[in-house]
PDB file of C-alpha atoms in Angstrom:
ATOM      1  CA  UNK A1081       0.037   0.137  -0.198  1.00  0.00           C
ATOM      2  CA  UNK A1082       3.132   2.418   0.765  1.00  0.00           C
ATOM      3  CA  UNK A1083       4.432   1.920  -2.834  1.00  0.00           C
ATOM      4  CA  UNK A1084       1.378   2.699  -4.180  1.00  0.00           C
ATOM      5  CA  UNK A1085       0.468   5.721  -2.472  1.00  0.00           C
ATOM      6  CA  UNK A1086       4.478   6.948  -3.745  1.00  0.00           C
ATOM      7  CA  UNK A1087       3.553   5.969  -6.803  1.00  0.00           C
ATOM      8  CA  UNK A1088       0.141   8.260  -7.223  1.00  0.00           C
ATOM      9  CA  UNK A1089       2.165  11.160  -5.830  1.00  0.00           C
ATOM     10  CA  UNK A1090       4.761  10.415  -8.531  1.00  0.00           C
ATOM     11  CA  UNK A1091       2.146  10.278 -10.929  1.00  0.00           C
ATOM     12  CA  UNK A1092       0.491  13.305  -9.779  1.00  0.00           C
ATOM     13  CA  UNK A1093       3.640  15.140  -9.800  1.00  0.00           C
ATOM     14  CA  UNK A1094       4.248  14.197 -13.834  1.00  0.00           C
ATOM     15  CA  UNK A1095       0.592  15.016 -14.212  1.00  0.00           C
ATOM     16  CA  UNK A1096       1.073  18.395 -12.491  1.00  0.00           C
ATOM     17  CA  UNK A1097       4.403  19.307 -14.254  1.00  0.00           C
ATOM     18  CA  UNK A1098       3.157  18.550 -18.144  1.00  0.00           C
ATOM     19  CA  UNK A1099       0.452  21.059 -17.527  1.00  0.00           C
ATOM     20  CA  UNK A1100       1.414  23.986 -15.578  1.00  0.00           C
ATOM     21  CA  UNK A1101       1.270  28.123 -16.948  1.00  0.00           C
ATOM     22  CA  UNK A1102       4.465  29.788 -16.044  1.00  0.00           C
ATOM     23  CA  UNK A1103       3.040  32.642 -13.758  1.00  0.00           C
ATOM     24  CA  UNK A1104      -0.252  30.977 -12.715  1.00  0.00           C
ATOM     25  CA  UNK A1105      -2.267  32.775  -9.715  1.00  0.00           C
ATOM     26  CA  UNK A1106      -2.624  29.553  -8.139  1.00  0.00           C
ATOM     27  CA  UNK A1107      -1.343  26.415  -7.798  1.00  0.00           C
ATOM     28  CA  UNK A1108      -2.611  23.328  -5.932  1.00  0.00           C
ATOM     29  CA  UNK A1109      -0.618  20.196  -4.821  1.00  0.00           C
ATOM     30  CA  UNK A1110      -2.224  17.356  -3.507  1.00  0.00           C
ATOM     31  CA  UNK A1111      -0.616  14.199  -1.370  1.00  0.00           C
ATOM     32  CA  UNK A1112      -1.254  11.957   1.624  1.00  0.00           C
ATOM     33  CA  UNK A1113       1.080  11.489   4.593  1.00  0.00           C
ATOM     34  CA  UNK A1114       1.752   7.734   5.445  1.00  0.00           C
ATOM     35  CA  UNK A1115       2.061   6.270   8.756  1.00  0.00           C
ATOM     36  CA  UNK A1116       5.249   4.529   8.716  1.00  0.00           C
ATOM     37  CA  UNK A1117       5.516   3.102  11.740  1.00  0.00           C
ATOM     38  CA  UNK A1118       3.145   2.927  15.159  1.00  0.00           C
ATOM     39  CA  UNK A1119       3.753   1.633  18.615  1.00  0.00           C
ATOM     40  CA  UNK A1120       0.936   2.396  20.646  1.00  0.00           C
ATOM     41  CA  UNK A1121       3.596   1.380  24.168  1.00  0.00           C
ATOM     42  CA  UNK A1122       6.094   3.905  22.736  1.00  0.00           C
ATOM     43  CA  UNK A1123       5.642   7.197  21.133  1.00  0.00           C
ATOM     44  CA  UNK A1124       9.378   7.568  20.211  1.00  0.00           C
ATOM     45  CA  UNK A1125       8.979   4.621  17.518  1.00  0.00           C
ATOM     46  CA  UNK A1126       6.125   6.943  15.647  1.00  0.00           C
ATOM     47  CA  UNK A1127       7.211   7.845  12.356  1.00  0.00           C
ATOM     48  CA  UNK A1128       5.075   9.613   9.572  1.00  0.00           C
ATOM     49  CA  UNK A1129       6.164  10.504   6.140  1.00  0.00           C
ATOM     50  CA  UNK A1130       7.078  13.347   4.972  1.00  0.00           C
ATOM     51  CA  UNK A1131       6.005  15.340   1.741  1.00  0.00           C
ATOM     52  CA  UNK A1132       7.897  17.757  -0.480  1.00  0.00           C
ATOM     53  CA  UNK A1133       6.373  20.463  -3.066  1.00  0.00           C
ATOM     54  CA  UNK A1134       8.364  23.285  -5.321  1.00  0.00           C
ATOM     55  CA  UNK A1135       7.564  26.226  -6.497  1.00  0.00           C
ATOM     56  CA  UNK A1136       8.820  29.518  -7.996  1.00  0.00           C
ATOM     57  CA  UNK A1137       8.215  32.936  -6.689  1.00  0.00           C
ATOM     58  CA  UNK A1138       8.203  34.734  -9.922  1.00  0.00           C
ATOM     59  CA  UNK A1139       8.031  38.609  -8.455  1.00  0.00           C
ATOM     60  CA  UNK A1140       8.454  39.642  -4.734  1.00  0.00           C
ATOM     61  CA  UNK A1141       5.022  39.963  -3.271  1.00  0.00           C
ATOM     62  CA  UNK A1142       2.599  38.354  -0.865  1.00  0.00           C
ATOM     63  CA  UNK A1143       2.059  34.737  -1.367  1.00  0.00           C
ATOM     64  CA  UNK A1144      -0.157  32.539   0.770  1.00  0.00           C
ATOM     65  CA  UNK A1145       0.021  28.984   1.523  1.00  0.00           C
ATOM     66  CA  UNK A1146      -2.997  27.657   2.633  1.00  0.00           C
ATOM     67  CA  UNK A1147      -3.340  23.867   3.585  1.00  0.00           C
ATOM     68  CA  UNK A1148      -6.601  22.224   3.962  1.00  0.00           C
ATOM     69  CA  UNK A1149      -6.806  18.117   5.839  1.00  0.00           C
ATOM     70  CA  UNK A1150      -8.385  18.455   8.778  1.00  0.00           C
ATOM     71  CA  UNK A1151     -11.579  16.973   8.215  1.00  0.00           C
ATOM     72  CA  UNK A1152     -13.630  16.549  12.026  1.00  0.00           C
ATOM     73  CA  UNK A1153     -16.391  18.674  13.103  1.00  0.00           C
ATOM     74  CA  UNK A1154     -15.012  21.161  15.539  1.00  0.00           C
ATOM     75  CA  UNK A1155     -18.517  20.904  17.257  1.00  0.00           C
ATOM     76  CA  UNK A1156     -19.610  17.559  17.497  1.00  0.00           C
ATOM     77  CA  UNK A1157     -16.487  15.584  15.857  1.00  0.00           C
ATOM     78  CA  UNK A1158     -18.246  14.325  13.010  1.00  0.00           C
ATOM     79  CA  UNK A1159     -16.747  13.572   9.738  1.00  0.00           C
ATOM     80  CA  UNK A1160     -16.357  16.363   7.105  1.00  0.00           C
ATOM     81  CA  UNK A1161     -15.518  15.414   3.717  1.00  0.00           C
ATOM     82  CA  UNK A1162     -13.903  19.361   3.420  1.00  0.00           C
ATOM     83  CA  UNK A1163     -11.716  18.389  -0.224  1.00  0.00           C
ATOM     84  CA  UNK A1164     -14.585  16.324  -1.973  1.00  0.00           C
ATOM     85  CA  UNK A1165     -12.626  12.865  -2.201  1.00  0.00           C
ATOM     86  CA  UNK A1166     -15.346  10.724  -0.824  1.00  0.00           C
ATOM     87  CA  UNK A1167     -12.709   9.685   2.190  1.00  0.00           C
ATOM     88  CA  UNK A1168     -12.852  10.089   5.612  1.00  0.00           C
ATOM     89  CA  UNK A1169      -9.144  10.704   6.381  1.00  0.00           C
ATOM     90  CA  UNK A1170      -6.818  13.823   7.163  1.00  0.00           C
ATOM     91  CA  UNK A1171      -3.727  14.472   9.328  1.00  0.00           C
ATOM     92  CA  UNK A1172      -3.068  17.713  11.928  1.00  0.00           C
ATOM     93  CA  UNK A1173      -1.013  19.505   9.396  1.00  0.00           C
ATOM     94  CA  UNK A1174       2.754  21.520   9.957  1.00  0.00           C
ATOM     95  CA  UNK A1175       4.302  22.861   7.000  1.00  0.00           C
ATOM     96  CA  UNK A1176       7.818  24.078   6.741  1.00  0.00           C
ATOM     97  CA  UNK A1177       8.800  26.272   3.953  1.00  0.00           C
ATOM     98  CA  UNK A1178      12.688  26.446   2.790  1.00  0.00           C
ATOM     99  CA  UNK A1179      14.170  29.241   0.272  1.00  0.00           C
ATOM    100  CA  UNK A1180      16.372  27.831  -2.488  1.00  0.00           C
ATOM    101  CA  UNK A1181      17.318  24.404  -1.355  1.00  0.00           C
ATOM    102  CA  UNK A1182      16.010  22.036   1.677  1.00  0.00           C
ATOM    103  CA  UNK A1183      18.496  23.252   4.368  1.00  0.00           C
ATOM    104  CA  UNK A1184      17.702  24.051   8.131  1.00  0.00           C
ATOM    105  CA  UNK A1185      19.815  27.348   7.320  1.00  0.00           C
ATOM    106  CA  UNK A1186      17.623  27.870   4.515  1.00  0.00           C
ATOM    107  CA  UNK A1187      14.268  28.159   6.627  1.00  0.00           C
ATOM    108  CA  UNK A1188      11.502  30.938   5.853  1.00  0.00           C
ATOM    109  CA  UNK A1189       8.466  30.309   6.971  1.00  0.00           C
ATOM    110  CA  UNK A1190       6.858  27.655   9.367  1.00  0.00           C
ATOM    111  CA  UNK A1191       3.443  27.220  10.849  1.00  0.00           C
ATOM    112  CA  UNK A1192       1.389  24.732  12.501  1.00  0.00           C
ATOM    113  CA  UNK A1193      -2.077  25.957  12.998  1.00  0.00           C
ATOM    114  CA  UNK A1194      -3.407  28.992  12.349  1.00  0.00           C
ATOM    115  CA  UNK A1195      -6.917  29.739  14.318  1.00  0.00           C
ATOM    116  CA  UNK A1196      -7.806  33.292  13.205  1.00  0.00           C
ATOM    117  CA  UNK A1197      -7.062  32.712   9.152  1.00  0.00           C
ATOM    118  CA  UNK A1198      -7.370  30.288   6.191  1.00  0.00           C
ATOM    119  CA  UNK A1199     -10.532  29.261   6.104  1.00  0.00           C
ATOM    120  CA  UNK A1200     -11.801  30.578   2.878  1.00  0.00           C
ATOM    121  CA  UNK A1201     -10.782  27.259   1.456  1.00  0.00           C
ATOM    122  CA  UNK A1202     -13.476  25.378   3.112  1.00  0.00           C
ATOM    123  CA  UNK A1203     -10.908  24.631   6.674  1.00  0.00           C
ATOM    124  CA  UNK A1204     -13.479  23.958   9.772  1.00  0.00           C
ATOM    125  CA  UNK A1205     -10.441  23.958  12.469  1.00  0.00           C
ATOM    126  CA  UNK A1206      -7.700  26.088  12.890  1.00  0.00           C
ATOM    127  CA  UNK A1207      -5.239  23.005  12.987  1.00  0.00           C
ATOM    128  CA  UNK A1208      -5.080  23.299   8.866  1.00  0.00           C
ATOM    129  CA  UNK A1209      -1.645  25.372   8.617  1.00  0.00           C
ATOM    130  CA  UNK A1210      -1.618  28.868   6.829  1.00  0.00           C
ATOM    131  CA  UNK A1211       1.019  31.283   5.776  1.00  0.00           C
ATOM    132  CA  UNK A1212       0.285  34.436   4.058  1.00  0.00           C
ATOM    133  CA  UNK A1213       3.411  37.017   3.916  1.00  0.00           C
ATOM    134  CA  UNK A1214       6.120  38.830   1.819  1.00  0.00           C
ATOM    135  CA  UNK A1215       8.156  36.591  -0.430  1.00  0.00           C
ATOM    136  CA  UNK A1216      11.292  37.183  -2.279  1.00  0.00           C
ATOM    137  CA  UNK A1217      11.434  36.182  -5.992  1.00  0.00           C
ATOM    138  CA  UNK A1218      13.104  32.770  -6.296  1.00  0.00           C
ATOM    139  CA  UNK A1219      12.724  29.029  -5.596  1.00  0.00           C
ATOM    140  CA  UNK A1220      10.723  27.251  -2.525  1.00  0.00           C
ATOM    141  CA  UNK A1221      10.316  23.937  -1.026  1.00  0.00           C
ATOM    142  CA  UNK A1222       7.514  23.106   1.076  1.00  0.00           C
ATOM    143  CA  UNK A1223       7.953  20.470   3.723  1.00  0.00           C
ATOM    144  CA  UNK A1224       3.979  19.249   4.942  1.00  0.00           C
ATOM    145  CA  UNK A1225       3.990  16.086   7.395  1.00  0.00           C
ATOM    146  CA  UNK A1226       1.484  15.626  10.668  1.00  0.00           C
ATOM    147  CA  UNK A1227       2.000  17.653  13.709  1.00  0.00           C
ATOM    148  CA  UNK A1228       3.916  16.138  16.549  1.00  0.00           C
ATOM    149  CA  UNK A1229       3.322  15.564  20.108  1.00  0.00           C
ATOM    150  CA  UNK A1230       2.978  18.407  22.815  1.00  0.00           C
ATOM    151  CA  UNK A1231       6.650  18.312  23.351  1.00  0.00           C
ATOM    152  CA  UNK A1232       8.196  17.116  20.152  1.00  0.00           C
ATOM    153  CA  UNK A1233       6.414  19.054  17.037  1.00  0.00           C
ATOM    154  CA  UNK A1234       7.657  18.169  13.268  1.00  0.00           C
ATOM    155  CA  UNK A1235      10.753  20.277  13.780  1.00  0.00           C
ATOM    156  CA  UNK A1236      13.140  21.630  10.924  1.00  0.00           C
ATOM    157  CA  UNK A1237      15.426  18.671  11.049  1.00  0.00           C
ATOM    158  CA  UNK A1238      13.046  16.336  10.404  1.00  0.00           C
ATOM    159  CA  UNK A1239      11.820  18.505   7.655  1.00  0.00           C
ATOM    160  CA  UNK A1240      15.167  18.162   6.351  1.00  0.00           C
ATOM    161  CA  UNK A1241      15.815  14.453   7.065  1.00  0.00           C
ATOM    162  CA  UNK A1242      12.493  13.662   5.329  1.00  0.00           C
ATOM    163  CA  UNK A1243      11.720  11.871   8.650  1.00  0.00           C
ATOM    164  CA  UNK A1244       8.678  12.823  11.427  1.00  0.00           C
ATOM    165  CA  UNK A1245       9.033  10.980  14.224  1.00  0.00           C
ATOM    166  CA  UNK A1246       7.121  10.992  17.644  1.00  0.00           C
ATOM    167  CA  UNK A1247       4.385  12.426  15.358  1.00  0.00           C
ATOM    168  CA  UNK A1248       0.540  12.559  15.293  1.00  0.00           C
ATOM    169  CA  UNK A1249      -0.417   9.840  13.516  1.00  0.00           C
ATOM    170  CA  UNK A1250      -3.018  10.567  10.216  1.00  0.00           C
ATOM    171  CA  UNK A1251      -6.589   9.505  10.454  1.00  0.00           C
ATOM    172  CA  UNK A1252      -8.524   6.767   8.210  1.00  0.00           C
ATOM    173  CA  UNK A1253     -11.870   6.249   9.383  1.00  0.00           C
ATOM    174  CA  UNK A1254     -10.412   6.059  12.823  1.00  0.00           C
ATOM    175  CA  UNK A1255      -7.563   4.190  12.512  1.00  0.00           C
ATOM    176  CA  UNK A1256      -3.794   5.569  11.696  1.00  0.00           C
ATOM    177  CA  UNK A1257      -2.804   4.842   8.113  1.00  0.00           C
ATOM    178  CA  UNK A1258      -2.546   7.778   5.764  1.00  0.00           C
ATOM    179  CA  UNK A1259      -4.194  11.236   5.699  1.00  0.00           C
ATOM    180  CA  UNK A1260      -4.886  13.632   2.900  1.00  0.00           C
ATOM    181  CA  UNK A1261      -4.032  16.883   2.399  1.00  0.00           C
ATOM    182  CA  UNK A1262      -4.623  19.657  -0.172  1.00  0.00           C
ATOM    183  CA  UNK A1263      -1.961  23.091  -0.341  1.00  0.00           C
ATOM    184  CA  UNK A1264      -2.935  26.145  -2.463  1.00  0.00           C
ATOM    185  CA  UNK A1265      -0.538  28.521  -3.080  1.00  0.00           C
ATOM    186  CA  UNK A1266      -1.986  31.738  -4.526  1.00  0.00           C
ATOM    187  CA  UNK A1267       0.284  34.707  -5.920  1.00  0.00           C
ATOM    188  CA  UNK A1268       2.914  35.843  -8.913  1.00  0.00           C
ATOM    189  CA  UNK A1269       3.807  31.759  -8.600  1.00  0.00           C
ATOM    190  CA  UNK A1270       4.731  28.729 -11.050  1.00  0.00           C
ATOM    191  CA  UNK A1271       5.537  25.103 -10.647  1.00  0.00           C
ATOM    192  CA  UNK A1272       9.051  24.008 -10.937  1.00  0.00           C
ATOM    193  CA  UNK A1273       9.895  21.425 -13.847  1.00  0.00           C
ATOM    194  CA  UNK A1274       9.438  17.968 -12.569  1.00  0.00           C
ATOM    195  CA  UNK A1275      13.150  16.609 -12.452  1.00  0.00           C
ATOM    196  CA  UNK A1276      13.486  18.628  -9.341  1.00  0.00           C
ATOM    197  CA  UNK A1277      10.387  17.677  -7.840  1.00  0.00           C
ATOM    198  CA  UNK A1278      11.136  13.666  -8.494  1.00  0.00           C
ATOM    199  CA  UNK A1279      14.465  14.415  -7.069  1.00  0.00           C
ATOM    200  CA  UNK A1280      12.510  15.799  -3.547  1.00  0.00           C
ATOM    201  CA  UNK A1281      10.141  13.087  -3.687  1.00  0.00           C
ATOM    202  CA  UNK A1282      13.019  10.144  -4.133  1.00  0.00           C
ATOM    203  CA  UNK A1283      15.294  11.560  -1.339  1.00  0.00           C
ATOM    204  CA  UNK A1284      12.402  11.420   1.043  1.00  0.00           C
ATOM    205  CA  UNK A1285      11.940   7.685  -0.231  1.00  0.00           C
ATOM    206  CA  UNK A1286      15.469   7.014   0.639  1.00  0.00           C
ATOM    207  CA  UNK A1287      15.475   8.575   4.481  1.00  0.00           C
ATOM    208  CA  UNK A1288      12.634   6.512   4.876  1.00  0.00           C
ATOM    209  CA  UNK A1289      14.408   3.337   3.829  1.00  0.00           C
ATOM    210  CA  UNK A1290      17.945   3.868   5.715  1.00  0.00           C
ATOM    211  CA  UNK A1291      15.524   4.493   8.648  1.00  0.00           C
ATOM    212  CA  UNK A1292      13.967   1.269   8.317  1.00  0.00           C
ATOM    213  CA  UNK A1293      17.507  -0.468   7.825  1.00  0.00           C
ATOM    214  CA  UNK A1294      19.002   1.502  11.048  1.00  0.00           C
ATOM    215  CA  UNK A1295      16.420  -0.164  13.198  1.00  0.00           C
ATOM    216  CA  UNK A1296      16.862  -3.411  11.840  1.00  0.00           C
ATOM    217  CA  UNK A1297      20.163  -3.573  13.098  1.00  0.00           C
TER     218      UNK A1297
END
């Protein structure tokens, strides 16, 4: 199932790259965060995947990054299909944005919760991440994953490594498995060509493979 999910994301990247238009006013990225490991007795063994999305800011201006993922009603905790995919699955999203390359020194902006903004896309709870601020012209990378436990938030180093440990597991029909999300980037932005995006996806898969091998040893 995990391989199928990665292949689905890769196919989306290929289709997205082929249809992207330079200078587009809006970019939409969709994916799933995968539960790589889970131990109900030891949260230090919980591991959640990290997804990466690249975009280019063409001219310096305010850019908005709006995440849609939370699908539980804040009133009665029932499911709300906010993205219209017919699935009951979501994450408590957290994002980091890097300028230029995926390096801790290049962190540009971060957000976990935004309870006062970002509801125009259908968000039902402030746990959906949201950033709206001035961006310089250049290339950027969004790293998204599920929020961590209170003392272990999704850190910048975890974003760079492609591994999110001690994380809140994604919700799928009430069980940890995978969680869907949608990111909408608006402003004078355009998509980064496919090769760079595929490289980031590949680096995340390699990091997860290395972690599993280390644990086996």
